[in-house]
Each structure stands twice: as structure tokens, then as C-alpha cells.
Amino acid sequence: MIVGVPKERMEDEYRVAITPAGVRELTSAGHSVNIEKGAGAGSSIPDEDFVRTGARIVADPSDIWAGADLVLKVKEPVPEEYDRLGERRHQVLFTYLHLAALRSCTDALLAGGNTAIAYETVQLPDGSLPLLTPMSEVAGRMAPIVGAHHLMRPGGGGGVLVCGVPGVRAANVVILGAGIAGMAAATLAVGLHCNVTILDRNLERLRQVDHHFRGALETVASSTHAIEESCLEADIVIGAVLVVGARAPKLVSDALVAQMRPGSVLVDISVDQGGCFESSHPTTHSHPTFAVAGSLFYCVANMPGAVPHSSTHALVNATMPYTLEIAEHGWRQAARRDEALARGVNVVEGMVTYEPVAEAHGLPYTPLTLVL
Ligand SMILES: NC(=O)c1ccc[n+]([C@@H]2O[C@H](COP(=O)([O-])OP(=O)(O)OC[C@H]3O[C@@H](n4cnc5c(N)ncnc54)[C@H](O)[C@@H]3O)[C@@H](O)[C@H]2O)c1
């Protein structure tokens, strides 16, 4: 199979959909990999590293699109790429798509006749989303780091050194949600010698966390009362809750923030789902924070974008097994063999095969089983 990897065209997107290690796996299996010149530059991966593991560097993006059976991307095509979608018959696109929120991209894929497999809807039988997990891990691990930075006076915070010094206490870090991002945040905060409290509604989850950290942090059952008590003692609050299919619940009111230590920092990882603090709204890496009632909110909706090198490697580690399945067997056979991958198939040659996308846009829905 010929695999094409264009450079990402979305503003502020520096990731790339393949790594040199991924190229090597594909070329060792007999596939060809064409990568657009400079596609890895934003992730600090030079063209030469791709060439060394067997890729061909192509200067013109039209050649990548027109020549590929399988196109690997990070983000959904942007309008300037829509015309490329119909260039090659039976082409498969494997990328983050978020089609339920993007009518124009859905229409472009339907008109182009592509088969589109969305990273974010690939789902294991236990309900977990293996191609979203790495980004939650990145954002979770970043949260105590950005919290620590902004807690320093030049970062806008109260001037607290998170790890403390002999004779001076370490920061109190409160994490709301003990899922993928919350656990990743806890790992880093414990590593930074902070006093960590993690809250979740799911007691079974808290048992696992307690067992995992063996006393290095405190677990607390989430309730309005417990959140208030914890936040009043906090230097950093990290919001990492998720209610699948719904907006994030508002767990920290402005009135509560007003009673917190002045100069404390609240990092809302959940801001991409509406945010779990009352005044959260999405911010960018160039202007990441704003003040609320004497505290500082950090609400960057695309935290992994700050660390594209690490994010690219984390993402491709997770996508590669599926990419290899598609390249090896073709998407139809790969989807028949792997239920998780089958859930990722959103569009097949002019038909919407993922029900929530059809529902979101009032388009006809064709169950995947009918086209497999
Ligand atoms: N900002 C970013 O750049 C970025 C990057 C990746 C992920 N995210 C977001 O981070 C959030 C967390 O993702 P995840 O993968 O860790 O989800 P997850 O499903 O693994 O974990 C969410 C946890 O929240 C808990 N929860 C739900 N309601 C709660 C409540 N009222 N109180 C306490 N806990 C509650 C759940 O029980 C679950 O354990 C999501 O909104 C995701 O979209 C943001």
C-alpha cells in the first residue's frame, strides 16, 4: 500500500501523523511511505530522519494526496484540503475528525467518496478510547508543570515553589477526576513532592488509585462539600473530569475561588468539554491564563500542542498498530477483524456509517455492517 503523510495545515498544529519508527514498521512490511517535505519540522523531526527509515520526501502536497491509498493525518482536513479528497478513488483517511461538530468537513468527505476513520471514535470493547488516551496523558502530565510555572510570581501566581524547601511546606495540589488525565497529573504532582489530593465520584476508581500510589496521595470521594474543603486548602486545582457525551459539570464556583488562597492556580484540562470551573473559557498557548477572583485560571484547550515532539510520538505509538492493520489487510478486512477499529469508521464512499455523526447533521445513517 502507498501511505501518504501531508504536513498539517491547521493553524498552530505542529504534530505530524508518523514518526521515523512508524515509517520503519510500514516499510519493513513492504509498504511505501511518502511524506511531505518539512512535515515533521514542527515536531523537531527532520526529513533526513524519515528518509533514514525508508520514507520518500515529496515537495508537492498534491502528489501526496493523489498518490496515496492511505492518508495519515493528525487533524481533520481544512477547507484548502477539501478539493484533494476526491482525487484518488477508494482512498482511506485516518485522522482525528470530530465530524459531529464539523458539517463542512463531513460534506467534503461524502462528496470526495473517501473512507474516513476517526481516531477519536476507535473504541475498545471496555468503552475506552485508545487514540484519545495518549493526549489525556500528555495534558495530565503537563498540568502540574504549568501549574508550578504559574504559581511562581513571574508566572502570575502567589510566588510558591511547588516542591517546598526544607522548613517550608510544599504546595497542596487538588485533582478533580481520577481518570487518564487525573492519574497522569497525580503521577507528576507526587513526583514534584506536592501534597496531592485526588477526588472522583467512582469509588472503585479511587480504590485503584489508592492501591497504585500506596499512600503517596490522598483519595477523597467527590461531593460538593469535599470539593469545597479541598479547594480552600489548595495552591493548585486541576480539573480533569469527564462525563461521556455531556458537557463537563461545573464543580468550582467563582464564589469558592474568591475564598481560596490569593494567587492560587486553577488548571482546567476539561475546558475542551466546556470546563469544570464556573468561569472557564478556552485560552491559547500565547495567552494561556486569566484572573478570576484573585486566582489565575489556565484553560488551554489544546495543551498537547505545546509539546508537539512528545505528543507526536505518543500519538503515533497508539495509532501505529491500527495503521499497520489497515495497510496490511485493507480497511474492510481490518475492520472485520478488529471491532475497535470498526467503531472508528465514520464515512464510507459517500455514506455516513457512524450514527452520532448522521444524527448530528440529519444525514442518512448506513450501519457499517451493511457495507463491510
Ligand atoms: N485541554 C486539553 O488539551 C485536553 C487534552 C486531553 C484531554 N482533555 C480532556 O480532559 C478531560 C479528562 O479526560 P480523561 O481522558 O482523563 O477522562 P476519563 O474518562 O479517563 O476520566 C474522567 C474522570 O472524571 C470522573 N468524574 C466525572 N464526574 C466527576 C465529578 N463530578 N467529580 C469527580 N470526578 C468526576 C470520572 O469518574 C472519571 O474517572 C476530558 O474532558 C478530555 O476531553 C483535554
Short mmCIF file of C-alpha atoms and ligand atoms in Angstrom, two decimals:
data_model
loop_
_atom_site.label_atom_id
_atom_site.label_comp_id
_atom_site.label_asym_id
_atom_site.label_seq_id
_atom_site.Cartn_x
_atom_site.Cartn_y
_atom_site.Cartn_z
CA MET A 1 0.00 0.00 0.00
CA ILE A 2 1.14 3.59 -0.59
CA VAL A 3 0.87 5.63 2.59
CA GLY A 4 0.89 9.44 2.31
CA VAL A 5 1.56 11.87 5.16
CA PRO A 6 0.88 15.55 4.39
CA LYS A 7 2.09 18.41 6.56
CA GLU A 8 -0.66 19.62 8.91
CA ARG A 9 -2.23 22.85 7.68
CA MET A 10 -4.37 23.83 10.67
CA GLU A 11 -3.12 26.93 12.49
CA ASP A 12 -0.89 26.18 15.49
CA GLU A 13 -0.83 22.44 14.72
CA TYR A 14 2.76 21.21 14.91
CA ARG A 15 2.23 17.46 15.21
CA VAL A 16 2.75 15.04 12.33
CA ALA A 17 0.97 11.72 11.81
CA ILE A 18 4.07 9.50 11.60
CA THR A 19 7.46 9.05 13.27
CA PRO A 20 10.65 7.56 11.85
CA ALA A 21 9.91 4.39 13.87
CA GLY A 22 6.45 4.20 12.27
CA VAL A 23 7.94 4.62 8.81
CA ARG A 24 10.29 1.75 9.53
CA GLU A 25 7.43 -0.54 10.58
CA LEU A 26 5.50 0.24 7.41
CA THR A 27 8.44 -0.04 5.01
CA SER A 28 9.64 -3.28 6.67
CA ALA A 29 6.18 -4.69 5.96
CA GLY A 30 6.59 -3.82 2.27
CA HIS A 31 4.59 -0.56 2.13
CA SER A 32 5.77 2.75 0.62
CA VAL A 33 5.64 5.93 2.69
CA ASN A 34 5.56 9.40 1.10
CA ILE A 35 5.93 12.33 3.50
CA GLU A 36 5.53 15.99 2.61
CA LYS A 37 8.76 17.99 2.87
CA GLY A 38 9.06 19.59 6.30
CA ALA A 39 6.03 17.75 7.72
CA GLY A 40 7.97 16.78 10.86
CA ALA A 41 9.69 20.13 11.40
CA GLY A 42 7.12 21.38 13.94
CA SER A 43 7.73 18.23 15.99
CA SER A 44 11.52 18.56 15.65
CA ILE A 45 11.71 15.55 13.32
CA PRO A 46 13.88 16.44 10.30
CA ASP A 47 13.18 14.99 6.85
CA GLU A 48 16.51 13.10 6.98
CA ASP A 49 15.26 11.02 9.94
CA PHE A 50 12.27 9.89 7.89
CA VAL A 51 14.48 9.16 4.87
CA ARG A 52 16.82 7.10 7.04
CA THR A 53 13.98 4.70 7.91
CA GLY A 54 12.76 4.38 4.34
CA ALA A 55 10.38 7.24 3.56
CA ARG A 56 10.38 9.31 0.38
CA ILE A 57 10.13 13.08 0.88
CA VAL A 58 7.72 14.77 -1.53
CA ALA A 59 7.69 18.54 -2.07
CA ASP A 60 4.18 18.96 -3.52
CA PRO A 61 1.21 18.06 -1.25
CA SER A 62 -0.92 17.30 -4.35
CA ASP A 63 1.42 14.40 -5.11
CA ILE A 64 0.99 13.05 -1.59
CA TRP A 65 -2.84 13.12 -1.81
CA ALA A 66 -3.10 11.95 -5.43
CA GLY A 67 -0.68 9.07 -4.90
CA ALA A 68 -1.79 7.57 -1.58
CA ASP A 69 -4.09 4.63 -0.83
CA LEU A 70 -3.98 5.59 2.85
CA VAL A 71 -3.53 9.18 4.05
CA LEU A 72 -2.41 9.65 7.66
CA LYS A 73 -3.10 13.00 9.31
CA VAL A 74 -3.41 14.44 12.81
CA LYS A 75 -6.34 16.85 12.39
CA GLU A 76 -9.33 16.86 10.07
CA PRO A 77 -8.79 18.33 6.58
CA VAL A 78 -9.14 22.12 6.47
CA PRO A 79 -11.12 23.81 3.64
CA GLU A 80 -7.99 24.29 1.49
CA GLU A 81 -7.64 20.46 1.50
CA TYR A 82 -11.27 19.62 0.66
CA ASP A 83 -10.59 19.55 -3.10
CA ARG A 84 -7.92 16.93 -2.58
CA LEU A 85 -10.37 14.47 -1.02
CA GLY A 86 -11.83 13.22 -4.29
CA GLU A 87 -8.52 12.96 -6.12
CA ARG A 88 -7.96 9.23 -5.66
CA ARG A 89 -10.73 6.62 -5.67
CA HIS A 90 -11.09 4.36 -2.63
CA GLN A 91 -8.66 6.46 -0.62
CA VAL A 92 -8.71 5.94 3.15
CA LEU A 93 -8.15 8.83 5.55
CA PHE A 94 -7.08 8.02 9.13
CA THR A 95 -7.01 11.05 11.47
CA TYR A 96 -8.80 12.94 14.28
CA LEU A 97 -12.05 14.08 12.63
CA HIS A 98 -14.69 15.26 15.16
CA LEU A 99 -17.24 15.19 12.31
CA ALA A 100 -20.30 15.58 14.54
CA ALA A 101 -19.15 19.17 15.08
CA LEU A 102 -17.96 19.79 11.50
CA ARG A 103 -20.63 19.80 8.81
CA SER A 104 -18.42 21.23 6.04
CA CYS A 105 -15.75 18.56 6.50
CA THR A 106 -18.41 15.83 6.62
CA ASP A 107 -19.86 17.10 3.32
CA ALA A 108 -16.40 17.27 1.73
CA LEU A 109 -15.63 13.67 2.72
CA LEU A 110 -19.02 12.46 1.44
CA ALA A 111 -18.54 14.29 -1.85
CA GLY A 112 -14.96 13.03 -2.20
CA GLY A 113 -16.05 9.41 -1.81
CA ASN A 114 -13.32 8.66 0.75
CA THR A 115 -13.43 6.19 3.58
CA ALA A 116 -12.70 8.15 6.76
CA ILE A 117 -11.65 6.52 10.01
CA ALA A 118 -11.64 8.82 13.06
CA TYR A 119 -9.02 8.34 15.76
CA GLU A 120 -11.39 9.63 18.42
CA THR A 121 -14.12 7.02 17.84
CA VAL A 122 -11.85 3.95 17.74
CA GLN A 123 -13.16 2.23 20.87
CA LEU A 124 -12.15 -0.91 22.73
CA PRO A 125 -14.86 -3.28 24.00
CA ASP A 126 -14.44 -1.91 27.56
CA GLY A 127 -15.50 1.52 26.25
CA SER A 128 -12.04 3.12 26.43
CA LEU A 129 -10.74 5.29 23.59
CA PRO A 130 -7.15 4.19 22.89
CA LEU A 131 -6.36 7.01 20.45
CA LEU A 132 -7.57 9.76 22.82
CA THR A 133 -5.75 8.30 25.84
CA PRO A 134 -2.25 9.49 24.85
CA MET A 135 -3.40 13.11 24.61
CA SER A 136 -5.08 12.92 28.04
CA GLU A 137 -1.81 11.53 29.37
CA VAL A 138 0.14 14.41 27.85
CA ALA A 139 -2.30 17.06 29.14
CA GLY A 140 -2.44 15.40 32.56
CA ARG A 141 1.33 15.32 32.91
CA MET A 142 1.60 18.92 31.74
CA ALA A 143 -0.96 20.20 34.26
CA PRO A 144 1.26 20.21 37.39
CA ILE A 145 4.13 21.63 35.30
CA VAL A 146 2.09 24.59 34.03
CA GLY A 147 0.54 24.92 37.49
CA ALA A 148 4.02 25.08 39.05
CA HIS A 149 5.16 27.64 36.50
CA HIS A 150 2.17 29.92 37.00
CA LEU A 151 2.36 29.60 40.79
CA MET A 152 5.68 31.46 40.62
CA ARG A 153 5.45 35.25 40.80
CA PRO A 154 6.63 35.89 37.19
CA GLY A 155 4.00 33.34 36.05
CA GLY A 156 1.29 35.46 37.70
CA GLY A 157 0.79 33.33 40.83
CA GLY A 158 1.34 33.78 44.54
CA GLY A 159 5.08 33.04 44.45
CA VAL A 160 5.02 29.49 45.82
CA LEU A 161 7.67 26.87 44.97
CA VAL A 162 5.56 23.75 44.45
CA CYS A 163 8.03 21.28 45.95
CA GLY A 164 8.67 23.43 49.04
CA VAL A 165 12.14 23.74 50.60
CA PRO A 166 13.43 22.36 53.91
CA GLY A 167 11.37 24.05 56.59
CA VAL A 168 8.72 25.33 54.16
CA ARG A 169 5.70 23.30 53.09
CA ALA A 170 5.16 22.01 49.54
CA ALA A 171 2.13 23.09 47.51
CA ASN A 172 -1.25 21.45 48.01
CA VAL A 173 -2.47 20.10 44.67
CA VAL A 174 -6.12 19.10 44.30
CA ILE A 175 -7.08 16.99 41.28
CA LEU A 176 -10.74 16.66 40.30
CA GLY A 177 -11.23 13.41 38.37
CA ALA A 178 -9.07 10.28 38.66
CA GLY A 179 -9.29 9.14 35.04
CA ILE A 180 -6.48 9.07 32.49
CA ALA A 181 -5.61 12.79 32.75
CA GLY A 182 -6.16 12.93 36.53
CA MET A 183 -3.89 9.94 37.14
CA ALA A 184 -1.21 11.40 34.87
CA ALA A 185 -1.44 14.71 36.76
CA ALA A 186 -1.20 12.87 40.09
CA THR A 187 1.93 11.00 38.97
CA LEU A 188 3.69 14.27 38.15
CA ALA A 189 2.44 16.14 41.22
CA VAL A 190 3.59 13.33 43.52
CA GLY A 191 6.94 13.34 41.67
CA LEU A 192 7.23 17.08 42.36
CA HIS A 193 6.81 16.32 46.11
CA CYS A 194 3.48 18.15 46.32
CA ASN A 195 0.76 17.26 48.82
CA VAL A 196 -1.76 15.68 46.47
CA THR A 197 -5.48 15.06 46.97
CA ILE A 198 -7.46 13.40 44.18
CA LEU A 199 -11.26 13.30 44.04
CA ASP A 200 -13.58 11.15 41.94
CA ARG A 201 -17.20 10.01 42.10
CA ASN A 202 -16.19 6.47 41.22
CA LEU A 203 -15.16 4.67 44.42
CA GLU A 204 -13.77 1.67 42.56
CA ARG A 205 -11.50 4.04 40.67
CA LEU A 206 -10.34 5.61 43.96
CA ARG A 207 -9.53 2.12 45.30
CA GLN A 208 -7.31 1.50 42.28
CA VAL A 209 -5.64 4.92 42.70
CA ASP A 210 -5.07 4.29 46.41
CA HIS A 211 -3.53 0.92 45.65
CA HIS A 212 -1.37 2.35 42.87
CA PHE A 213 0.09 5.24 44.88
CA ARG A 214 0.49 3.30 48.15
CA GLY A 215 -0.08 6.26 50.45
CA ALA A 216 1.73 8.91 48.38
CA LEU A 217 -1.51 10.87 47.96
CA GLU A 218 -4.96 11.15 49.49
CA THR A 219 -8.10 9.93 47.75
CA VAL A 220 -11.43 11.61 48.52
CA ALA A 221 -14.94 10.75 47.33
CA SER A 222 -16.15 13.69 45.25
CA SER A 223 -19.06 15.75 46.59
CA THR A 224 -19.80 19.48 46.68
CA HIS A 225 -18.67 19.56 50.31
CA ALA A 226 -15.44 17.61 49.68
CA ILE A 227 -14.54 19.78 46.67
CA GLU A 228 -15.07 22.96 48.72
CA GLU A 229 -12.99 21.72 51.65
CA SER A 230 -10.14 20.61 49.37
CA CYS A 231 -10.09 23.77 47.25
CA LEU A 232 -9.94 26.05 50.29
CA GLU A 233 -6.57 24.47 51.18
CA ALA A 234 -5.26 24.27 47.59
CA ASP A 235 -2.43 26.10 45.85
CA ILE A 236 -3.19 24.35 42.54
CA VAL A 237 -6.53 22.84 41.44
CA ILE A 238 -6.52 20.63 38.35
CA GLY A 239 -9.89 19.94 36.68
CA ALA A 240 -9.78 16.59 34.85
CA VAL A 241 -13.37 15.31 34.94
CA LEU A 242 -15.30 13.82 32.05
CA VAL A 243 -18.90 12.73 31.77
CA VAL A 244 -19.06 10.88 28.46
CA GLY A 245 -21.34 12.56 25.94
CA ALA A 246 -22.06 15.59 28.15
CA ARG A 247 -20.58 18.95 29.00
CA ALA A 248 -18.23 18.92 31.97
CA PRO A 249 -20.07 19.52 35.29
CA LYS A 250 -19.31 22.89 36.93
CA LEU A 251 -17.58 21.87 40.14
CA VAL A 252 -15.80 25.04 41.28
CA SER A 253 -17.84 28.25 41.56
CA ASP A 254 -16.39 31.76 41.40
CA ALA A 255 -17.62 32.25 44.98
CA LEU A 256 -15.45 29.32 46.05
CA VAL A 257 -12.46 30.69 44.10
CA ALA A 258 -12.90 34.01 45.92
CA GLN A 259 -12.36 32.19 49.24
CA MET A 260 -9.23 30.34 48.03
CA ARG A 261 -5.66 31.44 48.71
CA PRO A 262 -4.89 34.57 46.63
CA GLY A 263 -2.51 33.72 43.80
CA SER A 264 -3.58 30.07 43.60
CA VAL A 265 -3.69 28.49 40.13
CA LEU A 266 -6.58 26.52 38.61
CA VAL A 267 -5.78 24.40 35.54
CA ASP A 268 -8.91 23.29 33.67
CA ILE A 269 -7.96 20.35 31.45
CA SER A 270 -11.68 19.69 30.90
CA VAL A 271 -12.09 23.05 29.18
CA ASP A 272 -12.45 21.27 25.82
CA GLN A 273 -15.75 19.87 27.16
CA GLY A 274 -16.94 23.24 28.48
CA GLY A 275 -14.73 23.34 31.57
CA CYS A 276 -15.39 22.31 35.17
CA PHE A 277 -14.83 25.72 36.81
CA GLU A 278 -17.63 28.31 36.61
CA SER A 279 -15.59 30.96 34.73
CA SER A 280 -13.53 28.67 32.50
CA HIS A 281 -13.30 29.57 28.85
CA PRO A 282 -10.82 28.25 26.27
CA THR A 283 -7.48 30.03 26.04
CA THR A 284 -4.46 29.61 23.77
CA HIS A 285 -0.77 28.92 24.35
CA SER A 286 0.05 32.54 23.52
CA HIS A 287 -2.43 33.84 26.16
CA PRO A 288 -3.00 30.85 28.45
CA THR A 289 -4.26 32.45 31.67
CA PHE A 290 -6.73 34.98 33.05
CA ALA A 291 -7.55 36.19 36.55
CA VAL A 292 -10.68 35.17 38.48
CA ALA A 293 -11.37 36.47 42.00
CA GLY A 294 -7.68 36.73 42.96
CA SER A 295 -6.66 33.40 41.39
CA LEU A 296 -5.25 32.51 37.99
CA PHE A 297 -7.09 30.21 35.53
CA TYR A 298 -5.13 28.23 32.88
CA CYS A 299 -7.62 26.92 30.29
CA VAL A 300 -5.71 25.95 27.15
CA ALA A 301 -7.98 23.72 25.06
CA ASN A 302 -5.10 22.10 23.19
CA MET A 303 -2.47 21.52 25.86
CA PRO A 304 -0.57 18.82 23.90
CA GLY A 305 0.09 21.46 21.21
CA ALA A 306 2.80 22.93 23.46
CA VAL A 307 4.84 19.74 23.29
CA PRO A 308 4.42 18.54 19.69
CA HIS A 309 7.53 16.36 19.72
CA SER A 310 6.30 14.31 22.69
CA SER A 311 2.67 14.42 21.52
CA THR A 312 3.55 13.18 18.03
CA HIS A 313 5.47 10.22 19.41
CA ALA A 314 2.73 9.43 21.97
CA LEU A 315 0.02 9.65 19.30
CA VAL A 316 1.82 7.56 16.69
CA ASN A 317 2.71 4.89 19.27
CA ALA A 318 -1.05 4.47 19.73
CA THR A 319 -2.15 4.78 16.08
CA MET A 320 0.56 2.59 14.57
CA PRO A 321 -0.96 -0.84 15.31
CA TYR A 322 -4.18 0.27 13.58
CA THR A 323 -2.30 1.87 10.67
CA LEU A 324 -0.44 -1.39 10.14
CA GLU A 325 -3.71 -3.37 10.23
CA ILE A 326 -5.24 -1.08 7.57
CA ALA A 327 -2.10 -1.17 5.39
CA GLU A 328 -1.78 -4.92 5.72
CA HIS A 329 -5.38 -6.03 5.15
CA GLY A 330 -7.17 -3.04 3.60
CA TRP A 331 -9.68 -1.11 5.74
CA ARG A 332 -12.62 -3.51 5.16
CA GLN A 333 -10.81 -6.64 6.25
CA ALA A 334 -9.07 -4.76 9.08
CA ALA A 335 -12.47 -3.54 10.37
CA ARG A 336 -13.92 -7.06 10.12
CA ARG A 337 -11.00 -8.38 12.19
CA ASP A 338 -10.92 -5.59 14.78
CA GLU A 339 -14.11 -4.36 16.43
CA ALA A 340 -12.30 -1.34 17.93
CA LEU A 341 -11.15 -0.14 14.53
CA ALA A 342 -14.61 -0.79 13.05
CA ARG A 343 -16.04 1.75 15.54
CA GLY A 344 -13.66 4.31 14.09
CA VAL A 345 -15.16 4.12 10.58
CA ASN A 346 -17.25 7.29 10.19
CA VAL A 347 -17.68 7.63 6.44
CA VAL A 348 -17.53 5.06 3.60
CA GLU A 349 -17.66 6.19 -0.01
CA GLY A 350 -20.48 8.71 0.31
CA MET A 351 -22.28 7.11 3.28
CA VAL A 352 -22.19 8.08 6.97
CA THR A 353 -21.53 4.88 8.94
CA TYR A 354 -21.22 6.39 12.42
CA GLU A 355 -24.63 7.08 13.92
CA PRO A 356 -23.82 10.14 16.10
CA VAL A 357 -22.43 11.95 13.02
CA ALA A 358 -25.53 11.16 10.97
CA GLU A 359 -27.75 12.28 13.87
CA ALA A 360 -25.79 15.49 14.42
CA HIS A 361 -26.28 16.59 10.80
CA GLY A 362 -29.65 14.97 9.99
CA LEU A 363 -27.96 12.79 7.34
CA PRO A 364 -28.96 9.22 6.42
CA TYR A 365 -27.16 6.58 8.51
CA THR A 366 -25.84 3.38 6.95
CA PRO A 367 -24.78 0.77 9.53
CA LEU A 368 -21.21 -0.35 8.88
CA THR A 369 -22.29 -4.00 8.83
CA LEU A 370 -24.17 -3.28 5.58
CA VAL A 371 -21.04 -2.07 3.80
CA LEU A 372 -18.48 -4.50 5.21
N1 LIG B 1 -7.21 20.56 27.41
C1 LIG B 1 -6.61 19.62 26.69
O1 LIG B 1 -5.68 19.89 25.93
C2 LIG B 1 -7.05 18.20 26.82
C3 LIG B 1 -6.26 17.15 26.31
C4 LIG B 1 -6.70 15.84 26.50
C5 LIG B 1 -7.90 15.59 27.20
N2 LIG B 1 -8.64 16.64 27.65
C6 LIG B 1 -9.89 16.47 28.40
O2 LIG B 1 -9.60 16.04 29.72
C7 LIG B 1 -10.80 15.52 30.30
C8 LIG B 1 -10.49 14.23 31.06
O3 LIG B 1 -10.16 13.22 30.13
P1 LIG B 1 -9.80 11.73 30.62
O4 LIG B 1 -9.30 11.00 29.42
O5 LIG B 1 -8.96 11.78 31.85
O6 LIG B 1 -11.24 11.18 31.02
P2 LIG B 1 -11.57 9.89 31.89
O7 LIG B 1 -12.91 9.41 31.48
O8 LIG B 1 -10.43 8.92 31.85
O9 LIG B 1 -11.66 10.44 33.39
C9 LIG B 1 -12.66 11.31 33.83
C10 LIG B 1 -12.91 11.05 35.31
O10 LIG B 1 -13.79 12.07 35.79
C11 LIG B 1 -14.57 11.47 36.81
N3 LIG B 1 -15.70 12.34 37.13
C12 LIG B 1 -16.83 12.58 36.41
N4 LIG B 1 -17.62 13.43 37.08
C13 LIG B 1 -16.99 13.75 38.25
C14 LIG B 1 -17.28 14.57 39.37
N5 LIG B 1 -18.44 15.24 39.43
N6 LIG B 1 -16.39 14.63 40.38
C15 LIG B 1 -15.24 13.96 40.31
N7 LIG B 1 -14.90 13.15 39.31
C16 LIG B 1 -15.76 13.04 38.27
C17 LIG B 1 -14.95 10.13 36.21
O11 LIG B 1 -15.41 9.23 37.20
C18 LIG B 1 -13.61 9.70 35.58
O12 LIG B 1 -12.83 8.92 36.47
C19 LIG B 1 -11.76 15.35 29.10
O13 LIG B 1 -12.67 16.43 29.10
C20 LIG B 1 -10.86 15.44 27.90
O14 LIG B 1 -11.55 15.86 26.73
C21 LIG B 1 -8.23 17.93 27.46
#
